[in-house]
Coordinates of C-alpha atoms in Angstrom, one line a residue:
M8 CA -54.4 -49.5 -36.4
N9 CA -55.1 -45.9 -35.5
R10 CA -52.9 -43.0 -36.1
S11 CA -51.6 -42.8 -32.7
H12 CA -50.3 -46.3 -32.6
K13 CA -48.7 -45.8 -36.0
G14 CA -47.0 -42.7 -34.7
L15 CA -45.7 -44.6 -31.6
I16 CA -44.4 -47.4 -33.7
I17 CA -42.4 -44.7 -35.9
L18 CA -41.1 -43.1 -32.8
I19 CA -39.9 -46.3 -31.3
T20 CA -38.3 -47.5 -34.6
L21 CA -36.4 -44.2 -34.7
F22 CA -34.9 -44.8 -31.3
L23 CA -33.8 -48.3 -32.5
L24 CA -32.3 -47.5 -35.8
T25 CA -28.5 -47.4 -35.7
G26 CA -27.1 -44.5 -37.4
C27 CA -23.7 -43.5 -39.0
W28 CA -23.5 -40.0 -37.8
D29 CA -19.8 -40.5 -36.9
Q30 CA -18.6 -42.3 -40.0
R31 CA -15.4 -41.3 -41.6
Q32 CA -14.8 -42.3 -45.3
F33 CA -11.2 -43.2 -46.3
K34 CA -11.7 -41.1 -49.5
N35 CA -12.0 -38.0 -47.4
V36 CA -8.7 -38.4 -45.4
K37 CA -5.0 -39.2 -45.8
L38 CA -4.0 -42.0 -43.6
V39 CA -0.8 -41.8 -42.0
L40 CA 0.7 -45.2 -41.2
A41 CA 4.0 -44.1 -39.6
A42 CA 5.2 -40.9 -38.0
G43 CA 8.2 -39.7 -36.1
F44 CA 9.2 -36.7 -33.8
D45 CA 12.8 -35.2 -33.7
A46 CA 14.2 -32.2 -31.9
G47 CA 14.0 -29.2 -34.2
Q48 CA 15.6 -25.7 -34.1
E49 CA 14.9 -23.5 -31.2
R50 CA 13.1 -26.3 -29.2
L51 CA 10.6 -26.9 -32.0
I52 CA 9.3 -30.4 -32.6
R53 CA 10.2 -31.7 -36.1
N54 CA 7.2 -33.9 -37.2
T55 CA 7.7 -36.3 -40.0
V56 CA 4.7 -38.4 -41.6
V57 CA 4.6 -41.1 -44.1
I58 CA 1.3 -41.1 -46.3
P59 CA 0.6 -43.7 -48.9
T60 CA -1.8 -43.0 -51.5
V61 CA -3.1 -45.6 -54.0
E62 CA -4.3 -44.3 -57.4
K63 CA -6.8 -46.8 -59.1
G64 CA -5.8 -47.8 -62.6
L65 CA -8.2 -48.2 -65.4
E66 CA -7.2 -51.9 -65.6
G67 CA -5.5 -54.1 -62.8
P68 CA -4.3 -52.9 -59.5
G69 CA -3.6 -49.3 -58.7
Q70 CA -0.3 -47.8 -58.2
E71 CA 0.9 -46.5 -54.8
F72 CA 2.8 -43.4 -54.1
I73 CA 4.4 -42.4 -50.9
Q74 CA 4.5 -38.8 -49.4
V75 CA 6.9 -38.1 -46.7
I76 CA 6.2 -34.7 -45.2
T77 CA 8.2 -32.8 -42.4
S78 CA 7.1 -29.7 -40.5
E79 CA 8.2 -28.0 -37.5
A80 CA 5.9 -26.7 -34.6
Y81 CA 5.8 -26.0 -31.0
S82 CA 3.6 -29.1 -30.3
T83 CA 2.5 -32.4 -32.0
R84 CA -1.1 -31.0 -32.6
D85 CA 0.4 -27.9 -34.4
G86 CA 2.6 -30.1 -36.4
K87 CA -0.6 -31.9 -37.5
K88 CA -2.1 -28.7 -38.5
N89 CA 1.1 -27.7 -40.6
V90 CA 0.8 -31.1 -42.4
D91 CA -2.9 -30.5 -43.0
H92 CA -1.9 -27.3 -44.8
R93 CA 0.2 -29.2 -47.3
I94 CA -1.8 -32.2 -48.3
S95 CA -5.0 -32.4 -50.4
R96 CA -7.1 -34.1 -47.7
S97 CA -7.3 -34.2 -43.9
F98 CA -4.4 -35.9 -41.8
D99 CA -5.6 -39.1 -40.0
A100 CA -3.3 -41.1 -37.7
S101 CA -6.0 -43.5 -36.6
K102 CA -4.3 -46.4 -38.4
A103 CA -0.7 -45.5 -37.6
R104 CA 1.3 -48.7 -37.0
V105 CA 4.7 -47.2 -35.8
F106 CA 5.7 -44.0 -33.9
L107 CA 9.5 -43.1 -33.8
L108 CA 11.3 -40.8 -31.4
G109 CA 14.6 -39.2 -32.5
E110 CA 17.4 -39.7 -29.9
E111 CA 17.9 -36.1 -29.0
L112 CA 14.1 -35.5 -28.5
A113 CA 13.8 -38.8 -26.4
K114 CA 16.3 -37.2 -23.9
Q115 CA 13.7 -34.6 -23.1
D116 CA 10.4 -35.2 -21.4
I117 CA 8.4 -37.2 -24.0
F118 CA 5.1 -37.0 -22.4
P119 CA 4.1 -33.8 -23.8
I120 CA 4.7 -35.2 -27.3
L121 CA 2.5 -38.1 -26.7
D122 CA -0.2 -36.4 -25.0
V123 CA -2.2 -35.7 -28.0
L124 CA -2.0 -39.4 -28.9
Y125 CA -3.8 -40.5 -25.7
R126 CA -6.3 -37.7 -25.7
D127 CA -7.7 -38.4 -29.2
P128 CA -10.0 -41.6 -29.1
K129 CA -9.5 -42.2 -32.7
N130 CA -5.8 -42.8 -32.3
N131 CA -4.3 -46.4 -32.4
L132 CA -3.0 -47.0 -29.0
N133 CA -1.7 -50.3 -30.2
A134 CA 0.7 -48.6 -32.4
K135 CA 4.4 -49.4 -31.6
L136 CA 6.8 -46.9 -30.2
A137 CA 10.6 -47.0 -30.9
M138 CA 13.6 -44.9 -30.6
V139 CA 16.0 -44.2 -33.4
K140 CA 19.6 -43.7 -32.8
G141 CA 20.0 -40.4 -34.9
T142 CA 16.7 -39.0 -36.3
A143 CA 13.3 -40.5 -36.9
E144 CA 13.2 -38.5 -40.1
D145 CA 16.2 -40.5 -41.6
A146 CA 14.5 -43.7 -40.6
L147 CA 11.1 -42.7 -42.3
R148 CA 12.6 -41.3 -45.5
L149 CA 14.7 -44.5 -46.2
R150 CA 13.8 -46.7 -49.1
V151 CA 14.4 -50.2 -48.7
N152 CA 14.4 -52.7 -51.6
Q153 CA 11.6 -55.2 -51.6
E154 CA 9.7 -53.4 -48.8
P155 CA 7.0 -51.2 -50.3
R156 CA 6.1 -49.5 -47.0
I157 CA 8.6 -48.2 -44.2
S158 CA 5.9 -48.6 -41.7
G159 CA 5.4 -52.4 -42.4
Y160 CA 9.2 -52.8 -42.6
I161 CA 9.7 -51.3 -39.2
N162 CA 6.7 -53.0 -37.7
G163 CA 8.2 -56.3 -38.8
I164 CA 11.5 -55.7 -37.3
L165 CA 9.9 -54.9 -34.1
D166 CA 7.7 -58.0 -34.1
S167 CA 10.4 -60.4 -34.9
Q168 CA 12.7 -59.1 -32.3
M169 CA 9.9 -59.2 -29.8
M170 CA 9.2 -62.8 -30.5
N171 CA 13.1 -63.5 -30.3
T172 CA 12.8 -62.1 -26.6
E173 CA 15.3 -59.3 -27.6
A174 CA 12.8 -56.5 -27.7
P175 CA 10.2 -55.2 -25.3
S176 CA 6.5 -55.6 -26.2
E177 CA 5.8 -51.9 -25.6
N178 CA 3.0 -49.9 -27.5
L179 CA 1.5 -46.6 -26.6
Q180 CA -1.1 -47.9 -24.3
L181 CA 1.4 -50.2 -22.3
I182 CA 3.9 -47.3 -21.6
C183 CA 1.3 -44.9 -20.5
A184 CA 1.2 -46.2 -16.9
E185 CA 5.0 -46.3 -16.6
L186 CA 5.1 -42.7 -17.9
L187 CA 2.9 -41.5 -15.1
E188 CA 3.7 -43.7 -12.1
D189 CA 6.6 -43.8 -9.9
G190 CA 8.2 -47.2 -9.0
E191 CA 8.5 -48.7 -12.5
D192 CA 10.2 -47.4 -15.8
F193 CA 10.3 -48.8 -19.2
A194 CA 12.4 -49.3 -22.3
L195 CA 11.7 -48.8 -26.0
S196 CA 13.3 -50.6 -28.9
A197 CA 16.3 -48.8 -30.3
L198 CA 16.9 -48.6 -34.1
E199 CA 19.7 -47.3 -36.2
V200 CA 19.7 -46.4 -39.9
D201 CA 22.2 -47.8 -42.0
Q202 CA 22.4 -45.5 -45.0
D203 CA 25.2 -47.4 -47.0
A204 CA 23.1 -50.8 -46.9
A205 CA 19.8 -48.9 -47.0
L206 CA 18.7 -51.0 -44.0
I207 CA 17.5 -50.3 -40.6
N208 CA 19.3 -52.3 -37.7
Y209 CA 17.7 -53.2 -34.4
V210 CA 20.4 -52.5 -31.7
G211 CA 18.8 -53.2 -28.4
M212 CA 16.7 -51.6 -25.6
A213 CA 16.8 -47.9 -24.8
L214 CA 16.4 -47.5 -21.0
F215 CA 14.1 -44.5 -19.9
S216 CA 14.3 -43.0 -16.4
G217 CA 10.9 -41.5 -15.7
Q218 CA 9.8 -39.8 -18.9
K219 CA 13.2 -39.3 -20.4
Y220 CA 15.8 -41.5 -22.3
S221 CA 18.6 -42.1 -19.9
G222 CA 21.3 -42.3 -22.7
V223 CA 22.0 -46.0 -21.8
T224 CA 21.2 -48.7 -24.5
L225 CA 21.5 -52.3 -23.8
N226 CA 22.9 -54.5 -26.6
T227 CA 20.7 -57.4 -28.0
D228 CA 22.4 -60.0 -25.6
E229 CA 21.9 -57.7 -22.6
S230 CA 18.3 -57.0 -23.7
L231 CA 17.5 -60.7 -23.8
L232 CA 18.9 -61.2 -20.3
L233 CA 16.8 -58.3 -18.8
L234 CA 13.8 -59.6 -20.4
L235 CA 14.4 -63.0 -18.9
L236 CA 14.9 -61.4 -15.6
D237 CA 11.5 -59.7 -16.1
D238 CA 10.0 -63.2 -16.9
Q239 CA 9.1 -62.1 -20.4
L240 CA 10.1 -65.1 -22.3
R241 CA 8.6 -65.0 -25.9
R242 CA 8.5 -67.5 -28.7
S243 CA 12.2 -68.1 -28.6
A244 CA 15.2 -67.1 -26.7
T245 CA 18.7 -68.2 -28.0
I246 CA 21.8 -67.8 -26.0
N247 CA 25.2 -68.2 -27.4
R248 CA 28.2 -68.0 -25.2
K249 CA 31.9 -69.1 -25.1
V250 CA 32.1 -72.1 -22.8
A251 CA 35.7 -73.3 -23.6
D252 CA 39.1 -72.0 -24.4
Y253 CA 40.6 -73.9 -27.3
K254 CA 43.0 -71.1 -28.4
N255 CA 44.0 -72.7 -31.6
E256 CA 40.5 -73.5 -32.7
P257 CA 38.3 -70.8 -31.7
L258 CA 35.4 -71.9 -33.6
K259 CA 35.1 -74.8 -31.1
N260 CA 34.7 -72.7 -27.9
Y261 CA 31.1 -71.8 -28.3
M262 CA 27.7 -73.4 -27.5
S263 CA 24.0 -72.2 -28.1
I264 CA 21.0 -73.0 -26.0
E265 CA 17.4 -72.3 -26.5
V266 CA 15.6 -71.2 -23.4
G267 CA 12.2 -73.1 -23.1
G268 CA 11.0 -72.0 -19.6
V269 CA 11.7 -69.6 -16.9
K270 CA 11.0 -69.8 -13.2
R271 CA 11.6 -66.7 -11.4
K272 CA 11.5 -65.9 -7.8
V273 CA 11.8 -62.3 -6.3
Q274 CA 12.5 -61.6 -2.6
I275 CA 12.6 -58.1 -1.4
T276 CA 14.1 -56.9 2.0
A277 CA 13.2 -53.4 2.6
D278 CA 12.9 -52.5 6.3
H279 CA 14.8 -49.3 5.7
P280 CA 15.1 -47.0 2.9
E281 CA 19.0 -47.3 3.1
Q282 CA 18.9 -51.1 3.2
I283 CA 16.8 -52.4 0.5
K284 CA 18.1 -55.8 -0.9
V285 CA 16.6 -57.8 -3.9
D286 CA 17.2 -61.6 -4.3
L287 CA 16.4 -62.8 -7.7
S288 CA 16.6 -66.5 -8.6
L289 CA 16.1 -67.9 -12.0
K290 CA 15.8 -71.3 -13.1
L291 CA 16.1 -71.5 -17.1
K292 CA 15.1 -74.8 -18.7
A293 CA 17.0 -74.9 -21.9
T294 CA 17.9 -77.2 -24.9
I295 CA 21.3 -77.3 -26.6
V296 CA 20.7 -76.2 -30.2
E297 CA 24.4 -75.8 -31.3
K298 CA 27.6 -77.4 -30.1
T299 CA 30.9 -76.9 -31.6
L300 CA 33.0 -78.2 -28.6
P301 CA 34.7 -81.6 -29.3
I302 CA 33.1 -83.4 -26.5
I303 CA 30.6 -86.3 -26.1
L304 CA 27.4 -85.0 -24.2
N305 CA 27.3 -87.5 -21.4
D306 CA 25.8 -86.9 -18.0
Q307 CA 29.1 -85.6 -16.6
E308 CA 29.8 -83.2 -19.3
V309 CA 26.2 -81.8 -19.4
K310 CA 26.5 -81.1 -15.7
K311 CA 29.7 -79.2 -16.3
L312 CA 28.1 -77.2 -19.0
E313 CA 25.2 -76.5 -16.8
G314 CA 27.5 -75.1 -14.2
K315 CA 29.3 -73.0 -16.7
F316 CA 26.2 -71.4 -18.1
S317 CA 24.8 -70.8 -14.7
E318 CA 27.9 -69.0 -13.8
I319 CA 28.2 -66.9 -17.0
L320 CA 24.6 -65.9 -17.0
T321 CA 24.6 -65.1 -13.3
K322 CA 27.5 -62.7 -13.8
E323 CA 26.0 -61.1 -17.0
M324 CA 22.6 -60.6 -15.3
Q325 CA 24.3 -58.9 -12.5
E326 CA 26.0 -56.5 -14.9
V327 CA 22.8 -55.8 -16.7
L328 CA 21.1 -54.8 -13.5
K329 CA 24.1 -52.5 -12.6
K330 CA 23.5 -50.9 -15.9
T331 CA 19.8 -50.3 -15.2
Q332 CA 20.9 -48.7 -11.8
E333 CA 23.4 -46.6 -13.6
A334 CA 20.5 -45.4 -16.0
N335 CA 18.2 -45.0 -12.9
S336 CA 15.7 -47.2 -14.9
D337 CA 13.8 -49.5 -12.7
Y338 CA 12.6 -51.7 -15.6
L339 CA 11.7 -54.8 -13.3
G340 CA 9.3 -52.5 -11.3
I341 CA 10.9 -53.1 -7.9
G342 CA 9.6 -49.9 -6.7
R343 CA 6.1 -50.9 -7.2
R344 CA 6.6 -54.0 -5.0
V345 CA 8.2 -52.0 -2.5
H346 CA 5.1 -49.6 -2.7
A347 CA 2.9 -52.6 -2.4
F348 CA 4.5 -54.8 0.3
H349 CA 6.6 -52.5 2.3
H350 CA 4.5 -49.5 2.4
D351 CA 6.0 -47.9 5.5
T352 CA 9.4 -47.8 4.1
W353 CA 8.1 -46.4 0.7
E354 CA 6.6 -43.5 2.4
D355 CA 10.0 -42.4 3.8
L356 CA 11.9 -42.5 0.4
K357 CA 12.2 -41.0 -2.9
W358 CA 12.5 -43.9 -5.3
S359 CA 14.6 -42.2 -8.0
E360 CA 17.3 -41.4 -5.4
V361 CA 17.1 -44.9 -3.8
Y362 CA 17.0 -47.2 -6.8
P363 CA 20.7 -46.7 -7.9
E364 CA 21.7 -47.8 -4.4
I365 CA 19.8 -50.9 -3.8
V366 CA 21.5 -54.2 -3.7
F367 CA 20.8 -57.0 -6.3
N368 CA 21.7 -60.7 -5.7
V369 CA 21.1 -62.6 -8.9
N370 CA 21.3 -66.6 -8.8
T371 CA 20.8 -68.3 -12.1
K372 CA 20.5 -71.9 -12.7
V373 CA 20.5 -73.5 -16.1
D374 CA 18.9 -76.9 -16.5
L375 CA 19.9 -78.4 -20.1
S376 CA 17.1 -80.8 -20.5
G377 CA 17.6 -81.6 -24.1
H378 CA 20.4 -81.7 -26.6
G379 CA 18.8 -82.3 -30.0
V380 CA 18.8 -85.7 -31.9
I381 CA 22.6 -86.4 -31.5
N382 CA 24.9 -86.2 -28.6

């Protein structure tokens, strides 16, 4: 092989070799697993980060230390720089699992706060985003027994509520479209700090209108109904309601059903901006999972219970939609459907002014197809 051939092979090999020019070693950074943003003094952003550090021991597993650092700045990026000035290595949020927004800050336009998280390709867009009733700093500084990391604790709460169809499955990536487009809004999981019990409570869904928190939060029952209306049934959805009126024995008035399937039909009439009507019909296939009523579940009684649950849920779902209109939060994305299928009407309207006035008609039918192993 002559020298020219050897040179050509070396040149081709150099092009084929994969390099590690963009590697980032953990030993050079401080990983942030949870961060929160609150309204600070004089319109500053109060940024709180949680940084775990594991110190290796001479024998056995190392010991973990948790640093919680708060700084104030005019932007999220400046807040990161301020934190960098106070830690031994560079701040890195690429492994962050949870971002929290304080309630007061959430009432302002949140996109400028999140902008830096979308621009940096290293950031984890699957990280969950939630709102705290009070301040995010209080939640991140909480120490919970048997929970070594606050990020894992909050992430676990949000995951379990999402599986129970009581919390939206939102993360940074999923809300990006709703933040920027007209015709659909979003909701974030709402948390509350219980300082006395040293716990964090999941309280429901915080409805956003455009890029701001509307001030309206649905409780957990209402959140479940809104998610069913949006056809977002997860692993389980349990509904407990009062279906009888034994005044002397109140414990015998309730029954719980587990929703196993949802069939939804949405029909929109939008011939004119002032005459938009939405007909929502839901068929819920459910199983009785708890019955304290002193009745035998024969066909006749099951029919009565189906009618009772259908009546209750129809009325409650109608009320939930009314709350979304009061919050001006189009969580079901009705605006996008009007945009897609009634474009001429869409061109003549401003959706944020029209949504609170549209007419919803809900019709829910419950099919109790199972009742466990006993009648």
